[in-house]
């Protein structure tokens, strides 16, 4: 009888530990980027009005219109490679849960026009400060760095048979 009670308590502890591990895993998925605004816990997407694109927090990908289709990429498109993610305003989309926030693009584009700024935002981490001699200030080097990642990032899901963006 004592053995059965010990087995039941042991089984209960194993089940409780497994449930707690699953909760911890779910909480840690979708860490906001360092440039994301502080103070939001239940968000999946940001809308960036200045460049009219989305950022998927869970997948760590930008979503932008690439001419004929919506593109997902770990990098912004070339025309926005120098966009200031720390200084640009991020609209936190709390009311959308799914994979295609751009189905509301017309609504977002109108409500959050280019240049839109709501309440002041503070990023999770301060903007990196580079020294005077740091090569990241050299635009030519910055472009090469971007191109290198654009060509070799195998995790990007943005080719879709339409060529590189």
Coordinates of N, CA and C in Angstrom, one line a residue, residues 33-119:
X33 N 12.4 42.0 -30.6 CA 13.8 42.4 -31.0 C 14.2 43.5 -30.1
X34 N 15.5 43.8 -30.0 CA 16.1 44.8 -29.1 C 15.6 46.2 -29.4
X35 N 15.2 46.4 -30.7 CA 14.7 47.7 -31.1 C 13.1 47.8 -30.8
X36 N 12.5 46.8 -30.4 CA 11.1 46.8 -30.2 C 10.7 47.6 -29.0
X37 N 9.4 48.1 -28.9 CA 9.0 49.0 -27.8 C 8.8 48.2 -26.6
X38 N 9.2 48.7 -25.4 CA 9.1 48.1 -24.1 C 7.6 48.2 -23.7
X39 N 7.1 47.2 -23.0 CA 5.8 47.3 -22.3 C 4.7 46.5 -22.9
X40 N 5.0 45.7 -23.9 CA 4.0 44.9 -24.5 C 4.4 43.4 -24.4
X41 N 3.4 42.6 -23.9 CA 3.7 41.2 -23.7 C 3.0 40.3 -24.6
X42 N 1.8 40.6 -25.0 CA 1.0 39.7 -25.9 C 0.9 40.2 -27.3
X43 N 2.0 40.5 -27.9 CA 1.9 41.0 -29.3 C 2.6 39.9 -30.2
X44 N 2.1 39.9 -31.5 CA 2.7 39.0 -32.5 C 3.3 39.8 -33.6
X45 N 2.8 41.0 -33.8 CA 3.2 41.8 -34.9 C 3.4 43.3 -34.6
X46 N 4.4 43.9 -35.2 CA 4.5 45.4 -35.3 C 4.1 45.8 -36.7
X47 N 3.6 47.0 -36.8 CA 3.4 47.6 -38.1 C 4.3 48.8 -38.1
X48 N 5.2 49.0 -39.1 CA 6.1 50.1 -39.2 C 5.6 51.0 -40.3
X49 N 4.9 52.1 -39.8 CA 4.2 53.0 -40.8 C 5.2 53.7 -41.8
X50 N 6.4 54.1 -41.3 CA 7.3 54.8 -42.2 C 7.7 54.0 -43.4
X51 N 7.8 52.7 -43.3 CA 8.2 51.9 -44.5 C 7.1 50.9 -44.9
X52 N 5.9 51.0 -44.3 CA 4.7 50.3 -44.6 C 5.0 48.8 -44.7
X53 N 5.6 48.3 -43.6 CA 5.8 46.8 -43.5 C 5.5 46.3 -42.1
X54 N 5.5 45.0 -41.9 CA 5.2 44.4 -40.6 C 6.4 43.7 -40.1
X55 N 6.4 43.4 -38.8 CA 7.5 42.6 -38.2 C 6.8 41.5 -37.4
X56 N 7.1 40.3 -37.8 CA 6.5 39.1 -37.1 C 7.4 38.8 -35.9
X57 N 7.0 39.0 -34.7 CA 7.9 38.8 -33.5 C 8.2 37.4 -33.3
X58 N 7.2 36.5 -33.5 CA 7.5 35.1 -33.3 C 8.4 34.5 -34.3
X59 N 8.3 34.9 -35.5 CA 9.2 34.3 -36.5 C 10.5 35.1 -36.8
X60 N 10.6 36.3 -36.1 CA 11.7 37.2 -36.3 C 11.9 37.6 -37.8
X61 N 10.8 38.0 -38.4 CA 10.8 38.3 -39.8 C 10.1 39.5 -40.2
X62 N 10.6 40.3 -41.2 CA 9.9 41.4 -41.7 C 8.9 40.9 -42.8
X63 N 7.8 41.5 -42.9 CA 6.8 41.1 -44.0 C 6.6 42.4 -44.8
X64 N 6.9 42.4 -46.0 CA 6.7 43.6 -46.9 C 6.2 43.2 -48.2
X65 N 5.6 44.2 -48.9 CA 5.1 43.9 -50.3 C 6.3 44.0 -51.2
X66 N 6.5 42.9 -52.0 CA 7.6 42.8 -52.9 C 7.3 43.0 -54.3
X67 N 6.4 43.9 -54.7 CA 6.0 44.1 -56.1 C 4.7 43.4 -56.5
X68 N 4.7 42.1 -56.3 CA 3.5 41.3 -56.7 C 3.0 40.4 -55.6
X69 N 3.8 40.3 -54.5 CA 3.4 39.4 -53.4 C 4.0 39.9 -52.1
X70 N 3.4 39.4 -51.0 CA 4.0 39.7 -49.7 C 5.2 38.8 -49.4
X71 N 6.3 39.3 -48.9 CA 7.5 38.6 -48.7 C 7.8 38.6 -47.2
X72 N 8.3 37.5 -46.8 CA 8.9 37.3 -45.4 C 10.4 37.2 -45.5
X73 N 11.1 38.0 -44.7 CA 12.5 37.9 -44.7 C 13.1 38.4 -43.4
X74 N 14.3 37.9 -43.0 CA 14.9 38.3 -41.8 C 15.5 39.7 -42.0
X75 N 15.5 40.2 -43.2 CA 16.1 41.5 -43.5 C 15.1 42.4 -44.2
X76 N 15.2 43.7 -44.0 CA 14.4 44.7 -44.7 C 14.8 44.6 -46.2
X77 N 13.9 45.1 -47.1 CA 14.3 45.2 -48.5 C 15.4 46.2 -48.7
X78 N 16.2 46.1 -49.8 CA 17.3 47.0 -50.0 C 17.0 48.5 -49.8
X79 N 15.9 48.9 -50.3 CA 15.6 50.3 -50.3 C 15.4 50.9 -48.8
X80 N 15.3 50.0 -47.9 CA 15.1 50.4 -46.5 C 16.3 49.9 -45.6
X81 N 17.4 49.4 -46.2 CA 18.5 48.9 -45.4 C 19.1 49.8 -44.4
X82 N 18.9 51.1 -44.6 CA 19.4 52.1 -43.7 C 18.3 52.7 -42.8
X83 N 17.2 52.1 -42.8 CA 16.1 52.6 -42.0 C 16.4 52.4 -40.5
X84 N 16.1 53.4 -39.7 CA 16.4 53.4 -38.3 C 15.3 52.7 -37.5
X85 N 15.5 51.4 -37.2 CA 14.5 50.6 -36.4 C 14.4 51.1 -35.0
X86 N 15.4 51.7 -34.4 CA 15.3 52.2 -33.1 C 14.5 53.5 -33.0
X87 N 14.7 54.3 -34.0 CA 14.0 55.6 -34.0 C 12.6 55.6 -34.7
X88 N 12.4 54.7 -35.6 CA 11.1 54.6 -36.3 C 10.0 54.2 -35.4
X89 N 8.8 54.6 -35.6 CA 7.7 54.3 -34.7 C 7.2 52.9 -35.1
X90 N 6.9 52.1 -34.0 CA 6.3 50.8 -34.2 C 4.9 50.7 -33.6
X91 N 3.9 50.4 -34.5 CA 2.6 50.2 -34.0 C 2.4 48.8 -33.6
X92 N 2.1 48.5 -32.3 CA 1.9 47.2 -31.8 C 0.5 46.7 -32.1
X93 N 0.4 45.7 -32.9 CA -0.9 45.1 -33.3 C -1.4 44.1 -32.3
X94 N -2.1 44.5 -31.3 CA -2.6 43.6 -30.2 C -3.8 42.9 -30.7
X95 N -4.5 43.4 -31.7 CA -5.8 42.8 -32.0 C -5.8 41.8 -33.2
X96 N -4.6 41.4 -33.6 CA -4.5 40.4 -34.7 C -3.7 39.2 -34.3
X97 N -4.3 38.0 -34.6 CA -3.6 36.8 -34.3 C -3.8 35.9 -35.5
X98 N -2.7 35.6 -36.2 CA -2.8 34.8 -37.4 C -1.4 34.9 -38.1
X99 N -1.4 34.6 -39.4 CA -0.1 34.5 -40.2 C -0.1 35.6 -41.2
X100 N -1.2 36.3 -41.5 CA -1.2 37.3 -42.6 C -1.8 38.7 -42.1
X101 N -1.0 39.4 -41.4 CA -1.5 40.7 -40.9 C -1.8 41.7 -42.0
X102 N -1.2 41.4 -43.2 CA -1.3 42.3 -44.3 C -2.7 42.3 -45.0
X103 N -3.6 41.4 -44.5 CA -5.0 41.4 -45.0 C -5.6 42.7 -44.6
X104 N -5.1 43.3 -43.6 CA -5.6 44.6 -43.1 C -4.7 45.8 -43.5
X105 N -3.9 45.6 -44.5 CA -2.9 46.6 -44.9 C -3.5 47.9 -45.2
X106 N -4.6 47.9 -46.0 CA -5.3 49.2 -46.4 C -5.7 49.9 -45.1
X107 N -6.3 49.2 -44.2 CA -6.7 49.9 -42.9 C -5.5 50.4 -42.1
X108 N -4.4 49.6 -42.0 CA -3.3 50.0 -41.3 C -2.6 51.2 -42.0
X109 N -2.5 51.2 -43.3 CA -1.8 52.2 -44.1 C -2.6 53.6 -43.9
X110 N -3.9 53.5 -43.8 CA -4.7 54.7 -43.6 C -4.6 55.2 -42.2
X111 N -4.8 54.4 -41.2 CA -4.8 54.8 -39.8 C -3.5 55.2 -39.3
X112 N -2.4 54.4 -39.8 CA -1.1 54.7 -39.3 C -0.2 55.1 -40.6
X113 N -0.5 56.3 -41.0 CA 0.2 56.9 -42.2 C 1.7 57.1 -42.0
X114 N 2.4 57.3 -43.1 CA 3.8 57.5 -43.0 C 4.1 58.7 -42.2
X115 N 5.0 58.6 -41.2 CA 5.2 59.7 -40.3 C 4.4 59.7 -39.0
X116 N 3.5 58.7 -38.9 CA 2.7 58.5 -37.7 C 3.5 58.3 -36.5
X117 N 3.2 59.0 -35.4 CA 3.8 58.8 -34.1 C 2.7 58.9 -33.0
X118 N 2.6 57.8 -32.3 CA 1.7 57.8 -31.2 C 2.4 58.1 -29.9
X119 N 2.1 57.4 -28.8 CA 2.8 57.7 -27.6 C 4.3 57.4 -27.7

